[in-house]
C-alpha positions as semicolon CSV with decimal commas, in nm:
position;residue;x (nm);y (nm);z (nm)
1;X;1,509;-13,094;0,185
2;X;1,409;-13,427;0,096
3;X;1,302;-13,686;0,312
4;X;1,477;-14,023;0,425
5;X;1,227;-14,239;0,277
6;X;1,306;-14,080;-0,064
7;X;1,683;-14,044;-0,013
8;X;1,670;-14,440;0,047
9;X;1,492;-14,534;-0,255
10;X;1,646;-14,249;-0,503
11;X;1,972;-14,465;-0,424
12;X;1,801;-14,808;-0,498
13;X;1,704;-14,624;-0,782
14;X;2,014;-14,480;-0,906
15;X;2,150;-14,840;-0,833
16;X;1,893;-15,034;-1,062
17;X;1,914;-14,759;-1,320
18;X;2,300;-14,857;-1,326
19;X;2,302;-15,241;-1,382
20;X;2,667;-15,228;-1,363
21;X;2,709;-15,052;-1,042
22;X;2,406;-15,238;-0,918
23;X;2,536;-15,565;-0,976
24;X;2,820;-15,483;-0,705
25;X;2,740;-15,212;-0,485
26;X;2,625;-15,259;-0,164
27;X;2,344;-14,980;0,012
28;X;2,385;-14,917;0,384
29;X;2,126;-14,788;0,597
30;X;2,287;-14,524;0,878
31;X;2,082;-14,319;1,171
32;X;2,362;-14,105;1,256
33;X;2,401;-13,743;1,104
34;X;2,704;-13,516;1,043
35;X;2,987;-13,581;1,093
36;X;2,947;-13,890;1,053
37;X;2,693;-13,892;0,744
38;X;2,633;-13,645;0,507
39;X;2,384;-13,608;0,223
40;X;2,656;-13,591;-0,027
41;X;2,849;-13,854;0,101
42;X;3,113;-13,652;0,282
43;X;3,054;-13,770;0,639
44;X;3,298;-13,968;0,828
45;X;3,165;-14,290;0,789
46;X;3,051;-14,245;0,479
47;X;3,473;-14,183;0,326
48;X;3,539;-14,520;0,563
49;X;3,282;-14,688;0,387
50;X;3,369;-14,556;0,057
51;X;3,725;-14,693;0,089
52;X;3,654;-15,001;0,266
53;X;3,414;-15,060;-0,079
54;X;3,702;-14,985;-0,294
55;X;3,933;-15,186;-0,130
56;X;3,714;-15,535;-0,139
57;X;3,576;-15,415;-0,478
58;X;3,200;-15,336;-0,405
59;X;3,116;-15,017;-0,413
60;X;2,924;-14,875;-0,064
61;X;2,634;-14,600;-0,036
62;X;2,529;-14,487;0,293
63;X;2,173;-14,352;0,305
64;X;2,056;-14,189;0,626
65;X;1,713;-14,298;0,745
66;X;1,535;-14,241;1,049
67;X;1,720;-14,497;1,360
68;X;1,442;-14,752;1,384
69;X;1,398;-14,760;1,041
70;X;1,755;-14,823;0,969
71;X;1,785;-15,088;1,151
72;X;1,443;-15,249;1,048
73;X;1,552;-15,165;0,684
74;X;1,880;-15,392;0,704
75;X;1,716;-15,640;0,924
76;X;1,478;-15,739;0,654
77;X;1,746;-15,705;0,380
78;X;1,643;-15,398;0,228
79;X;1,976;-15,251;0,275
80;X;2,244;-15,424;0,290
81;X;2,346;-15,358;0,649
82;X;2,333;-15,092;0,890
83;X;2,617;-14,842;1,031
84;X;2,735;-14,666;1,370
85;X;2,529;-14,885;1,582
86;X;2,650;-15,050;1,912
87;X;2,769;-15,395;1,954
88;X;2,578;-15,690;2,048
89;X;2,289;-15,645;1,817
90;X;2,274;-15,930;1,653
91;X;2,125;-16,114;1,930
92;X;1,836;-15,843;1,934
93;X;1,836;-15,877;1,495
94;X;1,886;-16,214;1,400
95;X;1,952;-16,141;1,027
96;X;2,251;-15,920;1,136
97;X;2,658;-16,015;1,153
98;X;2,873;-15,723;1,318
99;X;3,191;-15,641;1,167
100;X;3,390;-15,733;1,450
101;X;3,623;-15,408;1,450
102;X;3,491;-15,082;1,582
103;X;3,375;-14,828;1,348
104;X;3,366;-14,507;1,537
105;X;3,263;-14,436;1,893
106;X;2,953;-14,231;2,032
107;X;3,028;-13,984;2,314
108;X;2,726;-13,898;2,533
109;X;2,825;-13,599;2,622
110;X;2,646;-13,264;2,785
111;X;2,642;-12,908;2,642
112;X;2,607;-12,571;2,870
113;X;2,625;-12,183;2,807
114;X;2,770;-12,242;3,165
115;X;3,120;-12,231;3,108
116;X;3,253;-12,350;3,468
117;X;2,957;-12,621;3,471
118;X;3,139;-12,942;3,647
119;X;2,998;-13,278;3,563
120;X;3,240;-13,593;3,647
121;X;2,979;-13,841;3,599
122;X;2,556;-13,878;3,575
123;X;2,504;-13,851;3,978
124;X;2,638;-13,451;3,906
125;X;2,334;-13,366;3,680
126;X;2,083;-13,398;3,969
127;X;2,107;-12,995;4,079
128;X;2,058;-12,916;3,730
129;X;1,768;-12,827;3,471
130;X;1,852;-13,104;3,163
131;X;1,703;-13,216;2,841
132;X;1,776;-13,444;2,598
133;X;1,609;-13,656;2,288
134;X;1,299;-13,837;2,294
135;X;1,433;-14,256;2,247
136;X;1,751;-14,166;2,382
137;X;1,740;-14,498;2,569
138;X;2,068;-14,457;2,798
139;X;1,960;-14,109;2,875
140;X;1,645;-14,287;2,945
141;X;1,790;-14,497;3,223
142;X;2,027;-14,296;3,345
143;X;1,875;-13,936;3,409
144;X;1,645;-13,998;3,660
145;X;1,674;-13,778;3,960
146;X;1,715;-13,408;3,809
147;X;1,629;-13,082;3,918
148;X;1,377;-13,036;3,613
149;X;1,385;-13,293;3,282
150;X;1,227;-13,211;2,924
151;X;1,264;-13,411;2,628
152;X;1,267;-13,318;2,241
153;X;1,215;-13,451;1,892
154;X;1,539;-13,341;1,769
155;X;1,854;-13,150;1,803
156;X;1,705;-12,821;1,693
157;X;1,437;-12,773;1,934
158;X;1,713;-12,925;2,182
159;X;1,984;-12,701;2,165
160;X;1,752;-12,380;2,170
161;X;1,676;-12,497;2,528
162;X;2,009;-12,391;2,632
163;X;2,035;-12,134;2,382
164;X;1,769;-11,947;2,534
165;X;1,844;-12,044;2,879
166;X;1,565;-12,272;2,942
167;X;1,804;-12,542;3,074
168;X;2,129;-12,579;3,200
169;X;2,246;-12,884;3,034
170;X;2,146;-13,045;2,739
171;X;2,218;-13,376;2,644
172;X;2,333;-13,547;2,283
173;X;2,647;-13,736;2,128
174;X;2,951;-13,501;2,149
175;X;3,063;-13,564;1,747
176;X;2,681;-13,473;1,604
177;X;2,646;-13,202;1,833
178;X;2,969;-13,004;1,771
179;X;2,919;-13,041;1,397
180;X;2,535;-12,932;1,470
181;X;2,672;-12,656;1,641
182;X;2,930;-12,571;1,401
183;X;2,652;-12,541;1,154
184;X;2,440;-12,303;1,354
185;X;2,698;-12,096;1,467
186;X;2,625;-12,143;1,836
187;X;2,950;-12,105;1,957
188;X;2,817;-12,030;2,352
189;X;2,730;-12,361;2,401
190;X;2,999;-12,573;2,471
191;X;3,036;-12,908;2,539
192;X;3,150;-13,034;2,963
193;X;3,450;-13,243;2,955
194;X;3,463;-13,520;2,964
195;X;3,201;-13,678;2,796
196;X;2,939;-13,876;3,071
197;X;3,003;-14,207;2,872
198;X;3,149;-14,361;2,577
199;X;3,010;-14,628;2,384
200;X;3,224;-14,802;2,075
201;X;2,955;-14,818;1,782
202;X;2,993;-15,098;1,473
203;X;2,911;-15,167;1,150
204;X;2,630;-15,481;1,108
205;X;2,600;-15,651;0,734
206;X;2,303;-15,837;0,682
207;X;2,354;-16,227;0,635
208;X;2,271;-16,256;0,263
209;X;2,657;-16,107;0,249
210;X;2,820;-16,312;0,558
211;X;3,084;-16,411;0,310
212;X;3,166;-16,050;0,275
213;X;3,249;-15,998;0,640
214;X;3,615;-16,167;0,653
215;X;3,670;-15,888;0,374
216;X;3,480;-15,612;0,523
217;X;3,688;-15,699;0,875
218;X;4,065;-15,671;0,712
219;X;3,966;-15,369;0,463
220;X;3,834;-15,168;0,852
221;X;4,155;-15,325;0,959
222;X;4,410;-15,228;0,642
223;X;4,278;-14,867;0,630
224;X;4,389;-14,809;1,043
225;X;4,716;-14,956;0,984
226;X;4,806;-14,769;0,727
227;X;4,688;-14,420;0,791
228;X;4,377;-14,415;0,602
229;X;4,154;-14,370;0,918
230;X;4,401;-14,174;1,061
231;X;4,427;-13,877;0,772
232;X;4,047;-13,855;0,745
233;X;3,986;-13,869;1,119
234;X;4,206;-13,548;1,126
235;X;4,037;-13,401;0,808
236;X;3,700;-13,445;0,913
237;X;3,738;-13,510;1,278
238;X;3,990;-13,340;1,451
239;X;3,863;-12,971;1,375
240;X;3,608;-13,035;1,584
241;X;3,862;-13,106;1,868
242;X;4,023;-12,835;1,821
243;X;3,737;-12,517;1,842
244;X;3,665;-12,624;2,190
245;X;3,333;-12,763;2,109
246;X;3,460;-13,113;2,160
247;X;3,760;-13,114;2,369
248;X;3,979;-13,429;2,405
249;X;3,918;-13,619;2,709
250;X;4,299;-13,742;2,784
251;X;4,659;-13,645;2,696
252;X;4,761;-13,300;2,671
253;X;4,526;-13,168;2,408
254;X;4,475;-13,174;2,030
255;X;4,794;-13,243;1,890
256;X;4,723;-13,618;2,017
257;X;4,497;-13,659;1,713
258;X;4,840;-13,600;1,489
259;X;5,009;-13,809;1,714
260;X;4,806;-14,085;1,855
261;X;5,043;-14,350;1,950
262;X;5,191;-14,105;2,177
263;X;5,159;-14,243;2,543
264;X;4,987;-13,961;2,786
265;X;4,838;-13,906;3,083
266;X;4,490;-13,910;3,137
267;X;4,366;-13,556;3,310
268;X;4,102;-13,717;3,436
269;X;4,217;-14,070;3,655
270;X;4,573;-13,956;3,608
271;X;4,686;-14,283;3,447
272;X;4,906;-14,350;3,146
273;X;4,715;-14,429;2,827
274;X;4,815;-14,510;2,459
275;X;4,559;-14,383;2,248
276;X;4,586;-14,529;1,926
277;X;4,570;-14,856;1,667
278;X;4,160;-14,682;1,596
279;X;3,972;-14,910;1,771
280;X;4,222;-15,221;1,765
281;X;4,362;-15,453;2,037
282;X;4,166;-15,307;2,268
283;X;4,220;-14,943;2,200
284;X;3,958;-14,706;2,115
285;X;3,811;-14,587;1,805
286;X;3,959;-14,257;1,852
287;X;4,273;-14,077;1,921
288;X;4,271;-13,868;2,252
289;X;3,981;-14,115;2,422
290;X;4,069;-14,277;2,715
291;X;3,963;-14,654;2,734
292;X;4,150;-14,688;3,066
293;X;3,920;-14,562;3,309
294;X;3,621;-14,810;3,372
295;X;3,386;-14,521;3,358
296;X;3,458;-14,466;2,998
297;X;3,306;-14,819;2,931
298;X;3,006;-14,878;3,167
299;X;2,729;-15,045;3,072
300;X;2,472;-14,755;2,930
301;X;2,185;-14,992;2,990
């Protein structure tokens, strides 16, 4: 398998090689893995990207690279900008503009071979044997009084914890670790609904392009109105709804990523919410997340 570092410049390459294609297209940097990013450039964000780029006429690659790399990368203006990060960045990375609509979300979620495991919010891990991601920085802060805590280097090593019973819970974002365990065929670890928090995440361009944003903004914006988002949420998406592995957390189950403008009501606080517009007006990313509970968007720290 080749490396980041390689990946990253074997698209610069391919880029240069193609004066054409180089003169327009635009390289972002991405930490996050499948679903959302793919080697091939089948991941979630990377078909959003792709048609956001043909829609404002400049082309978009998404390269993975490691996550303080990325961000380093488009800082400097190596890449051209950096995606699935959280908002507010720009005050951290001064040569950074955030697309002001929300690309996707991230779902810190834990996973169990317990199946009647009950966790309703952080507090509930603290009878329990957990591990999670070295850098994780909200796990970081907010799992700090546990039965026993170990950390990993990366999802493999992570989710063999609980495969082998070492810990009860394990914790990682619910999207990358369904489709991780989708991969591996570890269907006995399942994700706890609902997820512990919820975090929108955003696309940043760096500020050699800040004339491209206004574009950028009302492509994100055309492709939710119109179904765009919608259709590949539910091709990419939505199957990993519906095995179990990463449940809905309102409405009546997974038909509410076919229908999202459907009003429901939220299993968990019980009040009505209208999950749809992807990540518009106030509403999440997402179909079937519920944005109406203020414990879906607390401060992760």
């Amino acid at each position: 398998m080749s490396s980041p570092f390689f990946r990253f410049w074997f698209a610069l390459l391919l880029l240069t090689c193609q004066p054409a294609l180089a003169e327009k297209a635009l390289v972002f940097s991405t930490a996050a893995n499948a679903p959302f990013h793919k080697q091939d450039g089948t991941g979630f964000i990377d078909l959003v990207l792709h048609e956001v780029g043909a829609r404002i006429g400049q082309p978009i690659v998404v390269v993975g690279l490691p996550p303080e790399r990325a961000i380093q990368d488009a800082n400097s203006g190596l890449a051209d900008g950096d995606a699935y990060r959280i908002g507010g960045l720009e005050k951290i990375y001064k040569n950074l503009i955030q697309v002001p609509l929300t690309l996707a979300d991230m779902r810190f979620a834990a996973f169990s071979t317990q199946r009647d495991l009950v966790l309703n919010d952080w507090e509930d891990l603290h009878t329990h044997s957990v591990a999670y991601v070295t850098g994780w920085k909200i796990f970081e802060a907010k799992v700090t009084d546990v039965k026993s805590l170990v950390t990993e280097r990366d999802p493999d090593q992570l989710f063999l914890l609980a495969k082998r019973g070492r810990v009860d819970v394990v914790l990682f974002d619910l999207w990358q670790g369904s489709a991780f365990l989708e991969t591996k065929g570890w269907t006995a670890i399942q994700s706890i609904d609902p997820p512990l928090s919820v975090r929108d995440m955003y696309l940043y361009v760096h500020k050699k392009h800040r004339d491209l944003v206004p574009e950028i903004t009302a492509a994100l914006r055309e492709i939710k109105a119109d179904g765009t988002y919608q259709a590949l949420f539910d091709q990419i998406m939505a199957p990993l709804l519906n095995d179990g592995r990463a449940r809905h957390t309102c409405g009546s189950g997974p038909d509410e990523a076919v229908f999202p403008h459907r009003p429901s009501v939220c299993r968990i606080c019980r009040s009505v919410q209208f999950c749809g517009n992807a990540g518009t007006d106030g509403h999440s990313a997402f179909p079937g997340l519920p944005h109406g509970s203020s414990r879906d968007r607390r401060a992760i720290g």
